[in-house]
PDB file of C-alpha atoms in Angstrom:
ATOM      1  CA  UNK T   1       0.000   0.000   0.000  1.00 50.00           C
ATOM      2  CA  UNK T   2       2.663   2.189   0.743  1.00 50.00           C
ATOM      3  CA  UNK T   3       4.157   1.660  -2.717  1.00 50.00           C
ATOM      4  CA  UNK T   4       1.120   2.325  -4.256  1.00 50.00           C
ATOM      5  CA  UNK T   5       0.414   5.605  -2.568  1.00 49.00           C
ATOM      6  CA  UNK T   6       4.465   6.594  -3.300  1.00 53.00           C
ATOM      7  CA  UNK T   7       3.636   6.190  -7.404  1.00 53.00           C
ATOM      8  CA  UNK T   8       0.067   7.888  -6.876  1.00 53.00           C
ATOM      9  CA  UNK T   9       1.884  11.008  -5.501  1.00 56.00           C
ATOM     10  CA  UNK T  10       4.466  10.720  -7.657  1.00 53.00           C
ATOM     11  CA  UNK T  11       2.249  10.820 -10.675  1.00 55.00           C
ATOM     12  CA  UNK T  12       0.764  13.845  -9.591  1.00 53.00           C
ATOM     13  CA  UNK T  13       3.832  16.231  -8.746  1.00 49.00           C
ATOM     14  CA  UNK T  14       5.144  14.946 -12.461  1.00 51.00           C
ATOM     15  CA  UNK T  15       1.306  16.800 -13.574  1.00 55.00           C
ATOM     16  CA  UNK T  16       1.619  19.674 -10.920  1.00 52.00           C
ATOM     17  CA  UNK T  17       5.234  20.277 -12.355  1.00 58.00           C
ATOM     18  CA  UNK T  18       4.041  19.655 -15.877  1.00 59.00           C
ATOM     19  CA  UNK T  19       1.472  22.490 -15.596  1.00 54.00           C
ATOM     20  CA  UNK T  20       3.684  24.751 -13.859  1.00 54.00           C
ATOM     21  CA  UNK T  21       6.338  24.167 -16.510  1.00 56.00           C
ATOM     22  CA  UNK T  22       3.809  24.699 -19.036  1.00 55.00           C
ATOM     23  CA  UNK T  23       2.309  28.245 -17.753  1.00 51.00           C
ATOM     24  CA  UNK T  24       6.231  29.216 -16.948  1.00 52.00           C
ATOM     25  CA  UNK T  25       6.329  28.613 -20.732  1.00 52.00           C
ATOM     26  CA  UNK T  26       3.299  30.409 -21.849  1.00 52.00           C
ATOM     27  CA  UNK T  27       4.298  33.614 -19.457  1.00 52.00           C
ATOM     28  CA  UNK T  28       7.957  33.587 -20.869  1.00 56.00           C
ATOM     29  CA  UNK T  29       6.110  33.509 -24.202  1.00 61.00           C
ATOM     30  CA  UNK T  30       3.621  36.270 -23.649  1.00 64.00           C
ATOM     31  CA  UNK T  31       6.336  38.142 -22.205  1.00 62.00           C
ATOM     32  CA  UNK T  32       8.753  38.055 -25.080  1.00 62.00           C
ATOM     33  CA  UNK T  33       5.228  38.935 -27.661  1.00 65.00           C
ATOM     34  CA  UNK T  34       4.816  42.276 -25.396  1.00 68.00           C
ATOM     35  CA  UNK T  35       8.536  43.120 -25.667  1.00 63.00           C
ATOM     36  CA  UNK T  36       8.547  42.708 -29.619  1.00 66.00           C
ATOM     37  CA  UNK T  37       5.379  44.797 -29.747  1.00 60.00           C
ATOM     38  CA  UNK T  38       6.726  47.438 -27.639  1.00 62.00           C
ATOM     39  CA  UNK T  39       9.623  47.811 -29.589  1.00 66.00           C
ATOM     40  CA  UNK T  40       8.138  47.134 -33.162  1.00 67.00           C
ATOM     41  CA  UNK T  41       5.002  49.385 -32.802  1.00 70.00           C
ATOM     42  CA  UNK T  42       6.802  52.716 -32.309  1.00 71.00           C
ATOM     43  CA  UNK T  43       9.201  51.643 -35.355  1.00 71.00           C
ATOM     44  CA  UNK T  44       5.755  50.679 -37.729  1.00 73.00           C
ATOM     45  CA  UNK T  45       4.523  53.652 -36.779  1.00 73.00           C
ATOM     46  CA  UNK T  46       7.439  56.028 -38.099  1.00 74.00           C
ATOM     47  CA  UNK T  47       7.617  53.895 -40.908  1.00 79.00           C
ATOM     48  CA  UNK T  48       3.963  54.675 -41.837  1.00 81.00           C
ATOM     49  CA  UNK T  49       4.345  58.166 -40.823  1.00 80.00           C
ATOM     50  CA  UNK T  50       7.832  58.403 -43.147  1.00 82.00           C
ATOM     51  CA  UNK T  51       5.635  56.887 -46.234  1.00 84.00           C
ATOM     52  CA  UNK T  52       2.935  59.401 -45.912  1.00 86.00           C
ATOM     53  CA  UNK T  53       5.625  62.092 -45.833  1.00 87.00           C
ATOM     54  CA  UNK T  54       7.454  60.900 -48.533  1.00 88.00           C
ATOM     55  CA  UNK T  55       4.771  60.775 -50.554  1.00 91.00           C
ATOM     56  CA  UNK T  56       3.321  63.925 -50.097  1.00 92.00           C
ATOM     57  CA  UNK T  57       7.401  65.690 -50.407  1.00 93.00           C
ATOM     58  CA  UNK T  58       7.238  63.494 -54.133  1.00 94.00           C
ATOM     59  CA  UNK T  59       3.813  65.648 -55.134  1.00 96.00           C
ATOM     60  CA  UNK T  60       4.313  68.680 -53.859  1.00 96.00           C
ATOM     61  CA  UNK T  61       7.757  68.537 -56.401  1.00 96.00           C
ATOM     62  CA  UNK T  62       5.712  67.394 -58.683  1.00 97.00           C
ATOM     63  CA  UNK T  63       3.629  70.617 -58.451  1.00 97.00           C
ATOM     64  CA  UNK T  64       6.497  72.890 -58.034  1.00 97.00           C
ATOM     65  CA  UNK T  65       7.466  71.348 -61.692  1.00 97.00           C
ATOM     66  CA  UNK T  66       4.399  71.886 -63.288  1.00 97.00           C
ATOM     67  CA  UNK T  67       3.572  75.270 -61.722  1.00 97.00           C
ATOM     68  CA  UNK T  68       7.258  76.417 -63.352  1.00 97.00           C
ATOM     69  CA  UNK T  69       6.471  74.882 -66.550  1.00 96.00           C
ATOM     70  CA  UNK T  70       2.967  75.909 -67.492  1.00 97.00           C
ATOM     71  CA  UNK T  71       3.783  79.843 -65.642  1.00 97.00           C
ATOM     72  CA  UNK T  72       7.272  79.524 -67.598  1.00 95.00           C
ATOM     73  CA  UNK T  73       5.394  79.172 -71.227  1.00 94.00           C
ATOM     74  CA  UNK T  74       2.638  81.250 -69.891  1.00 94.00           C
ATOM     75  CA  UNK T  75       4.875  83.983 -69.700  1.00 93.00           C
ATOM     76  CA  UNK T  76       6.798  83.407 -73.227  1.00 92.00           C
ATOM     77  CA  UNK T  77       2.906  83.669 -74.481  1.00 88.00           C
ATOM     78  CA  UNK T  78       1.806  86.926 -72.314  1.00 89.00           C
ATOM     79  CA  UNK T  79       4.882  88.831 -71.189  1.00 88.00           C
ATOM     80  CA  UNK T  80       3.334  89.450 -67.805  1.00 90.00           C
ATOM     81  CA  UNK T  81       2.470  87.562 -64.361  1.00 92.00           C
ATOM     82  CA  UNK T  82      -1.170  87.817 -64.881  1.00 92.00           C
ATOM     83  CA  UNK T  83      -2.493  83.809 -64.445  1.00 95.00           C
ATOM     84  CA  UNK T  84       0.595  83.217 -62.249  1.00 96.00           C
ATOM     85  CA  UNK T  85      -1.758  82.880 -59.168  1.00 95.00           C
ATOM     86  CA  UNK T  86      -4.548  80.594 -61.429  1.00 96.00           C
ATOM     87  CA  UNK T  87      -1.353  78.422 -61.956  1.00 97.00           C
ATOM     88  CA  UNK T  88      -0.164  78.280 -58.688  1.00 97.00           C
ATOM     89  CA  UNK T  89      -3.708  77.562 -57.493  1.00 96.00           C
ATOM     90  CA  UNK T  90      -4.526  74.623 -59.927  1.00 95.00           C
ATOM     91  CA  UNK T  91      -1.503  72.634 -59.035  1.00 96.00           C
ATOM     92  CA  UNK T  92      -1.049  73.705 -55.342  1.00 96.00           C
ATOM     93  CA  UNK T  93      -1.794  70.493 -52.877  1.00 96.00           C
ATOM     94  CA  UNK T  94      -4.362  71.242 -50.169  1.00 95.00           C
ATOM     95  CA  UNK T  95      -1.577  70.680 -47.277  1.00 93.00           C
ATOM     96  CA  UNK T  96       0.515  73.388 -48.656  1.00 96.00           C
ATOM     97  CA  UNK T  97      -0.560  77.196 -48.101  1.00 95.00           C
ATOM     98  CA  UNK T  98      -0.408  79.866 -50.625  1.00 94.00           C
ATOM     99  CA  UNK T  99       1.762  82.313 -48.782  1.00 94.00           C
ATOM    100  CA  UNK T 100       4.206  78.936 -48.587  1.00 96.00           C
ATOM    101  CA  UNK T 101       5.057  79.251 -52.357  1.00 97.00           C
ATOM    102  CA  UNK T 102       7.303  81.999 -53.617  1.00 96.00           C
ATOM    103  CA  UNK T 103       9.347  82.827 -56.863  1.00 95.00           C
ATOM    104  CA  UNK T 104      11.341  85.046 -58.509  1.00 93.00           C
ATOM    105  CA  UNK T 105      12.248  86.404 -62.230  1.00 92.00           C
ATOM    106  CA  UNK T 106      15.777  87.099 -64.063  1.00 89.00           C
ATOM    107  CA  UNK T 107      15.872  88.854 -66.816  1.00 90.00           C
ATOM    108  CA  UNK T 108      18.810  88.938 -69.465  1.00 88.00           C
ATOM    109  CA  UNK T 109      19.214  90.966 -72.695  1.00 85.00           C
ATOM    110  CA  UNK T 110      20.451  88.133 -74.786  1.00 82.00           C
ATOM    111  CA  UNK T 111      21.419  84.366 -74.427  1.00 83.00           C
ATOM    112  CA  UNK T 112      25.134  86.081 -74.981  1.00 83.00           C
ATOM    113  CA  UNK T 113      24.271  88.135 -71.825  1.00 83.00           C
ATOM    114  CA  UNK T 114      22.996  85.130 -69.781  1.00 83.00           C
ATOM    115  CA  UNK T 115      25.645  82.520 -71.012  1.00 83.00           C
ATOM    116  CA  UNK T 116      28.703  85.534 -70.696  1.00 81.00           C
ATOM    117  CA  UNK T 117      29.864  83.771 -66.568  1.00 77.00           C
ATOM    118  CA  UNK T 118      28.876  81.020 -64.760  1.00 78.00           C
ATOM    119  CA  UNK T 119      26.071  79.936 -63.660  1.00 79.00           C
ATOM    120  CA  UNK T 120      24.665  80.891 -66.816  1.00 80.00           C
ATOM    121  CA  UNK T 121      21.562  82.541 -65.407  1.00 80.00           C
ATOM    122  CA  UNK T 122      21.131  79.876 -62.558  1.00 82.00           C
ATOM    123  CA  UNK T 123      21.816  80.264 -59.284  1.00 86.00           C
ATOM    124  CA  UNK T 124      21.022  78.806 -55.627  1.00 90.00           C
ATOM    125  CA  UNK T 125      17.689  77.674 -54.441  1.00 93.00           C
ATOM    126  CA  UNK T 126      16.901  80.709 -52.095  1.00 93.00           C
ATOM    127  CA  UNK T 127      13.767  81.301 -49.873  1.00 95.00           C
ATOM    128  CA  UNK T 128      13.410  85.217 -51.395  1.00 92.00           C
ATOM    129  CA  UNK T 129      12.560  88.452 -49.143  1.00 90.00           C
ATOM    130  CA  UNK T 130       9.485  90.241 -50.999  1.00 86.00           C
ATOM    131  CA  UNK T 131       9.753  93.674 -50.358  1.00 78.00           C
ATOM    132  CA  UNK T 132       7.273  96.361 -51.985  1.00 72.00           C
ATOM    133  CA  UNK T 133       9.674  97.498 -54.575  1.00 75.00           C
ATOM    134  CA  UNK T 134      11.198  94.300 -55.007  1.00 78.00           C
ATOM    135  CA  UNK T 135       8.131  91.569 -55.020  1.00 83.00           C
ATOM    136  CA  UNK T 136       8.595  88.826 -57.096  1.00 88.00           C
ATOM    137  CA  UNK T 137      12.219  90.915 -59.083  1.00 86.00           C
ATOM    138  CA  UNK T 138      15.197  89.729 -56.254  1.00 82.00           C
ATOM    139  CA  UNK T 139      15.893  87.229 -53.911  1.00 86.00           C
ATOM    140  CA  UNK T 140      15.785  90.415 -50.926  1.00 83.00           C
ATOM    141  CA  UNK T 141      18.912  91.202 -48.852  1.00 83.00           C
ATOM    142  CA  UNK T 142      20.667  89.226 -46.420  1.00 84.00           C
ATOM    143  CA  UNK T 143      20.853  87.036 -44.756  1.00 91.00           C
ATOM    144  CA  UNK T 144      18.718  84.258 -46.694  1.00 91.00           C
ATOM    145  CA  UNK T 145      17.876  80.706 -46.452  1.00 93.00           C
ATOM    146  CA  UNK T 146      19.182  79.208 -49.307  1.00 93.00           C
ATOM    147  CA  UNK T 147      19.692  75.517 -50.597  1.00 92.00           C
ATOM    148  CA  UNK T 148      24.120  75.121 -50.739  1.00 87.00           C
ATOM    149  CA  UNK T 149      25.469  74.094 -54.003  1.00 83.00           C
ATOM    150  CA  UNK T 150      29.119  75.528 -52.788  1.00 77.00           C
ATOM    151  CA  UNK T 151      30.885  76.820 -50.123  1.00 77.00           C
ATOM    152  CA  UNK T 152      28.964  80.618 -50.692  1.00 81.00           C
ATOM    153  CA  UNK T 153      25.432  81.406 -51.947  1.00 85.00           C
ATOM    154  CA  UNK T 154      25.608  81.713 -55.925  1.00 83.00           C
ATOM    155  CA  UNK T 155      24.025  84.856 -56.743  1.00 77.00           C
ATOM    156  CA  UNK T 156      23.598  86.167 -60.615  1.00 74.00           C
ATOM    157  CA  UNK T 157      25.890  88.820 -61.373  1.00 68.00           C
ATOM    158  CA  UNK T 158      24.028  92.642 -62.123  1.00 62.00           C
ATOM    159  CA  UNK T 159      26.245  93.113 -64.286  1.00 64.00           C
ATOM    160  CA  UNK T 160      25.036  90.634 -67.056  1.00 74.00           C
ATOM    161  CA  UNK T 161      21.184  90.309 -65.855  1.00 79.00           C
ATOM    162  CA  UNK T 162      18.857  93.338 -66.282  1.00 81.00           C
ATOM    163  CA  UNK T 163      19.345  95.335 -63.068  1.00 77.00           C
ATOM    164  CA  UNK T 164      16.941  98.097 -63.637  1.00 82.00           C
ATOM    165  CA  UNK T 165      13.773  97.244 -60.684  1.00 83.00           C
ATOM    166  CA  UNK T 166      11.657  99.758 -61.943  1.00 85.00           C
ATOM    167  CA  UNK T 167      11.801  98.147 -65.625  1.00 86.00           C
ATOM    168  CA  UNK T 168      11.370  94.907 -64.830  1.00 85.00           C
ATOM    169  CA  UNK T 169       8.426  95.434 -62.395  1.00 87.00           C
ATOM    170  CA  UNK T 170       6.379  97.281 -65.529  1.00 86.00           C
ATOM    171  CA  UNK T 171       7.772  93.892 -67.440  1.00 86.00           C
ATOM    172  CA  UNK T 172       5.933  91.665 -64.985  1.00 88.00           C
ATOM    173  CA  UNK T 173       2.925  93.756 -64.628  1.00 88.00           C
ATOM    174  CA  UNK T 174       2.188  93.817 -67.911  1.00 86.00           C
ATOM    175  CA  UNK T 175       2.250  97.488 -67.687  1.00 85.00           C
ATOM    176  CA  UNK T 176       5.533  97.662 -70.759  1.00 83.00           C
ATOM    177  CA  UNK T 177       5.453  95.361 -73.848  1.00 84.00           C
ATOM    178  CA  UNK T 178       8.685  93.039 -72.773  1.00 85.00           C
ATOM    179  CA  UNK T 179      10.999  93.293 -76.012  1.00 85.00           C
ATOM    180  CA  UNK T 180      11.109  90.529 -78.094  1.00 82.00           C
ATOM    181  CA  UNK T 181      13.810  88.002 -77.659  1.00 82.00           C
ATOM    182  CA  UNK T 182      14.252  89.305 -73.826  1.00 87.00           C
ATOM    183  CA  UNK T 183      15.163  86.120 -71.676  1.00 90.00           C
ATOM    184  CA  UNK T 184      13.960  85.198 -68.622  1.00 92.00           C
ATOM    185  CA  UNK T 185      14.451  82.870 -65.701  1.00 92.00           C
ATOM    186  CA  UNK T 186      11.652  81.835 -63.564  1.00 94.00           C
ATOM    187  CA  UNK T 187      12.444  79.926 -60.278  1.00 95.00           C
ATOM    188  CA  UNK T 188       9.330  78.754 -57.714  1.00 97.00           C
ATOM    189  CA  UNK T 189      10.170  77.645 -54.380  1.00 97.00           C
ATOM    190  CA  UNK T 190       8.020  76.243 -51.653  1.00 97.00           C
ATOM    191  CA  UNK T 191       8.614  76.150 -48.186  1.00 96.00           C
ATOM    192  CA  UNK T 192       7.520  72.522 -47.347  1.00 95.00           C
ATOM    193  CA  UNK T 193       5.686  72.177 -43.781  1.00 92.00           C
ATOM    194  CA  UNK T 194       5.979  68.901 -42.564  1.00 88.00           C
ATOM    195  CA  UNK T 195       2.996  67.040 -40.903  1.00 81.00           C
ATOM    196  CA  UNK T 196       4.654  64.887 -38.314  1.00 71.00           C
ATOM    197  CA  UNK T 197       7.645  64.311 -35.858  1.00 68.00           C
ATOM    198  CA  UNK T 198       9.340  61.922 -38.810  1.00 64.00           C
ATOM    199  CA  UNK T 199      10.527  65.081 -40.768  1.00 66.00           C
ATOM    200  CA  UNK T 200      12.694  65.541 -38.187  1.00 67.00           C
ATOM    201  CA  UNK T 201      14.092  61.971 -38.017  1.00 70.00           C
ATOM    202  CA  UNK T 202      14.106  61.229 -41.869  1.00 74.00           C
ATOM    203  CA  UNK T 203      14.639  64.504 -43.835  1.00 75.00           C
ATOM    204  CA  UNK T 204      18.031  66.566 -42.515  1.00 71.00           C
ATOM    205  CA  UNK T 205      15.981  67.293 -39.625  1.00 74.00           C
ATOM    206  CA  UNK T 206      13.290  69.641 -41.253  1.00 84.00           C
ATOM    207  CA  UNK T 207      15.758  71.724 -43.188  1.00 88.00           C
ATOM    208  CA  UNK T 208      17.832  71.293 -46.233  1.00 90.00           C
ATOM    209  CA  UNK T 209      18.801  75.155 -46.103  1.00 93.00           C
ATOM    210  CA  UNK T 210      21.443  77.184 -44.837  1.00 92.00           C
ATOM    211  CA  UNK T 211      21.635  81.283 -43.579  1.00 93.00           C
ATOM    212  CA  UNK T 212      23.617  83.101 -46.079  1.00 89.00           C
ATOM    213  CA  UNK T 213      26.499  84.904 -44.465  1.00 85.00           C
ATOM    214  CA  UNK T 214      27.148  82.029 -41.525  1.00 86.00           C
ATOM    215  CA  UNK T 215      27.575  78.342 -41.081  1.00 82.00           C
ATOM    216  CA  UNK T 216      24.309  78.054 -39.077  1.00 89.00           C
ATOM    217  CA  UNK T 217      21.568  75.427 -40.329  1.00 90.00           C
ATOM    218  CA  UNK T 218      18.139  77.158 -41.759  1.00 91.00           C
ATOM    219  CA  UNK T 219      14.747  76.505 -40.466  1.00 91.00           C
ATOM    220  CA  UNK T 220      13.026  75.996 -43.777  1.00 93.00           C
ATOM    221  CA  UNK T 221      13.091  72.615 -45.995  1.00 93.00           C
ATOM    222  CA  UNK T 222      12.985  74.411 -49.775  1.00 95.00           C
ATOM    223  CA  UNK T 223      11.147  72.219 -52.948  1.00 96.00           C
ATOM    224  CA  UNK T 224      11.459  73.834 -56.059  1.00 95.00           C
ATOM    225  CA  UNK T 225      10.825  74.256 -59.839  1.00 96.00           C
ATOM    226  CA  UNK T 226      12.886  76.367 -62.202  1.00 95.00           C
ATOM    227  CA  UNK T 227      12.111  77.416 -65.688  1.00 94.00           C
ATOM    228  CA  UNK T 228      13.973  79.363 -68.670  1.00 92.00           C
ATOM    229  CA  UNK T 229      12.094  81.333 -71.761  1.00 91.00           C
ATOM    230  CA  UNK T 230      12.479  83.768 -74.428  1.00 90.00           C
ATOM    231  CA  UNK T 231       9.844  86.134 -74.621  1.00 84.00           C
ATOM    232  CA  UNK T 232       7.462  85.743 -77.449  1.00 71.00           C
ATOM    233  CA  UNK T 233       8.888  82.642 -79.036  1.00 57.00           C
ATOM    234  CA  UNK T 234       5.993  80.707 -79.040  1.00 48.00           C
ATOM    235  CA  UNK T 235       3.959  80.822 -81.834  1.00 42.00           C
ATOM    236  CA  UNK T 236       0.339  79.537 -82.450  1.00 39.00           C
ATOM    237  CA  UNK T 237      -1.441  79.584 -85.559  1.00 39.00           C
ATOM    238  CA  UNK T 238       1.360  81.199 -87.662  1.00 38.00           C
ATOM    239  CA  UNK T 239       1.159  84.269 -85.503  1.00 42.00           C
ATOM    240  CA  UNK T 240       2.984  85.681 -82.446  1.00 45.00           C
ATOM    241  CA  UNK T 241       0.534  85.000 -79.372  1.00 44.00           C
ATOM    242  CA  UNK T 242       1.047  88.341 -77.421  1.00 47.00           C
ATOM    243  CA  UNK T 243       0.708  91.860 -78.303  1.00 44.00           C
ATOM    244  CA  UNK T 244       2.734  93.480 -81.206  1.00 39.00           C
ATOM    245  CA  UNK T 245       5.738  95.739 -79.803  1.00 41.00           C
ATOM    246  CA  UNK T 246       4.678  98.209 -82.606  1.00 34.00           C
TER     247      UNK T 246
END
């Protein structure tokens, strides 16, 4: 009897430690899931939060091109700034304000004029300073947040672009027939407002600019569009479409 009883106990510590062994398992188990997910979950999340942003960075450059490449033949057609906004407006995403999208003309006398020094009418990415005698004509004074291509902000030189404020600003206005052949450079920047914390994690920490003048980091990340026309070269139906200089 004694034997028997021995074996009967025996039999049930093997269960008891069977079951224990079994819910030490299951705890380790559950344990390790709720580790994983506490480490995955935040790392999903800026994943799907990077996506969205990247996808949203990839159309508003999309509309920065087409806004510079309808306004830029707009303007060979009309001489003036008159549908710039109409343009801006058609292409602008909903996430991105008006008063976030900016640009800037260059005029030049002759391709000679333009092509005379490097950077042949181009220059740096800038976010420009409108001024009232100076909307829409220069970049604005320094200091400026500007996209680096070199050690110093690439400006055009005055004295190869048309310099003269007053003439360009009746150009734009459509106030002065532009002269024929007159080129231009149109540049449209937009100053990109991120969404979520992952612009500062994924994209040079929600700036890809730099203040003129200093090696400090900007507060702006720039997309942009850039465009290059000679007035009144295009022409539709055998005829120049804008008004006669004469």
């Amino acid at each position: 009897m004694p034997q028997k009883k021995d074996k009967h106990s025996e039999k049930k510590l093997y269960k008891i430690s069977r079951i224990c062994s079994r819910m030490q398992r299951k705890s380790t188990s559950r344990g390790a899931i709720i580790l994983e997910a506490v480490l995955a979950i935040p790392i999903f999340l800026c994943m799907i939060f990077f996506i969205i942003e990247l996808m949203k960075i990839n159309e508003t450059a999309a509309a920065m091109a087409a806004i510079s490449t309808e306004a830029t033949f707009d303007f060979i057609a009309n001489g003036n700034k008159g549908n710039f906004d109409k343009i801006i407006e058609k292409y602008r995403p909903p996430y991105i304000p008006m008063d976030n999208i900016r640009y800037w003309f260059r005029f030049y006398e002759s391709p000679d004029k333009m092509c005379e020094e490097t950077p042949y009418g181009g220059e740096d990415i800038v976010w420009p300073e409108y001024g009232s005698d100076n909307a829409h004509l220069d970049i604005g004074a320094e200091p400026l947040e500007y996209i680096p291509s070199s050690d110093a902000l690439i400006k055009h030189s005055a004295a190869k672009a048309v310099d003269n404020i007053p003439q360009m600003k009746s150009y734009i206005d459509g106030k002065v027939i532009i002269p024929f052949g007159t080129i231009f450079v149109l540049t449209f920047v937009c100053d990109y407002p991120f969404s979520n914390f992952s612009g500062r994690l994924f994209f040079f920490g929600k700036s890809n600019t730099r203040i003129s003048g200093s090696e400090e980091k900007g507060t702006k990340y720039l997309l942009w569009g850039r465009g290059v026309g000679v007035v009144g070269s295009i022409i539709i139906g055998g005829q120049n479409h804008r008004k006669s200089d004469q």
